[in-house]
Amino acid sequence: MKAIVCDKYGSPDVLELKEVKKPLPTENQVLVKVHTASLNFGNLVLLKGKPFLARFAFGLTRPKYSIPGGDIAGTVEAVGKDVKLFRVGDEVFGDLSGCGWGGFAEYAAVPEHAIALKPTNISFEEAAGTPMAGVTALQGLRDNGKIKSGQKVLIYGASGGVGTFAVQIAKSFGADVTAVCSSRNLEIMRSLGAHHIIDYTKEGFTLDEERYDLILGVNGSNSISAYKRALKPNGHFVHVGGSESQFFQTLFFGPFISMTGGKKISNLLQRANQQDLNHIKELLETGKVKPIIDKRYTLNEITEAFNYFQDGHAQGKVIITV
């Protein structure tokens, strides 16, 4: 089969399209014929080996997982004898980041707990753009942020993959949602139903007198002191993504800030979870959440796709057609 192979850390130029052996499913695995995949921030970490702390999980000197790719959508081609949840022909989607990656390939053998049945009302492209970003947004808002109906929630970096899901999921919880994005993304935020929109190219969210119960930081380079000022006395800032300096500020100073006052600062460590994926599936089926797709690339164009994605200006998801 054809697959993207990454044997060393570096720029997108190190990625190679090769012929590799087609995997065989074990007793508890499902063999998925991959139709589409998508890019997430985790793909960049796996490619570059940065921040360096990530290498303790992905391999110190070279990538532990030679075929990258987390999110996939496709059709079940074979099942192991112990598989209970799926059968040949099922349309599925899932996140392989917790079970060895391998999504940028024509086939992937995955544990049945890593996937779910694809909603019938969305395409394979939309399905591939959902798992990691959707579950990240859900876990950041619900598990870390303890979101409640009626709260004022700000999503910084609202126009990217995680951000577009976060705006919609926060609304599904009954929150009053403020989205922060650039001028070119205002229409997308309106289409998603954000209650308030701040254009960061024209105004800073900290300059406004509004204070928030929960802030989800998905992108950007704001200091955690800026986020802290924008929180209510018992508010919570959850760092999902952003600059490395912001990550380390949150990692090292967040616990101290959280212990010395009512405001809480935390990092999200997203984990693939079938139960959460099924929660997102229900939101997709009821129309409360819809994936936003920016650009589409083929497997042959993987380097171009990564170069575009790492610029940080994607409007929604970047899809790879296999």
C-alpha angles and dihedrals in degrees: 000000000000118000141163110249126199114187099167140027117261146087124335087271090078091066114103133190107226143164109251136170115283110243124243118217119241123221094285099033135098122216108221124195098218116225099170140005135182142215125249135172089261088064090060092049091051091047099047102028089229135170087041092227087070090066090073086069101031102037130290101236104013136010114285090207111056096190110057126199128105111185118060141164124193149112128295109247100174140359133208119245093255096050111118106170104054141042136193112289097028115137108229144173133194153141117266097185092103096050108045104295113239101150099130093079141083091254136022129189107212139170112260090240090065096065142048136196111280115244109253093224096064134063127246088254092055091045093052090051094056119060108070097029094043095047091044091055092046095049093045094052101035106029103031099023098038089215118204135191113272096023122133108243128186122200112199111198091024099163099063130084098280094033096057090052092045093056091053097041092049088053090050088058090054097253127150100244129209115188122202116204143130126277094263091060101049094101092052090053091050091050090053091052101245107177093218132016128201119196103212091199089066106028139017119236091223092058091064118088091229116112126200137220091210134016122190111199107203101159143357137067104265116145117247088242088064091052091045091056090053094054127095115244091272096029127134130221116201117195111213102158143338139107121349091243090055091049093053093044089055093043096051105026100031096078091050093050090047092052097047101052146007094274118091129211121189144161121233118228102193118212127192108247128177093208091054091045089055089050089056089045090059091050090051092049093051093046094242090121130034127180117240113218120202109175139357128215135176124238087258089059096053094121091053090047093053092046090054094044096049091056085075099226102103114139100221121320134356110217130206117206111211 
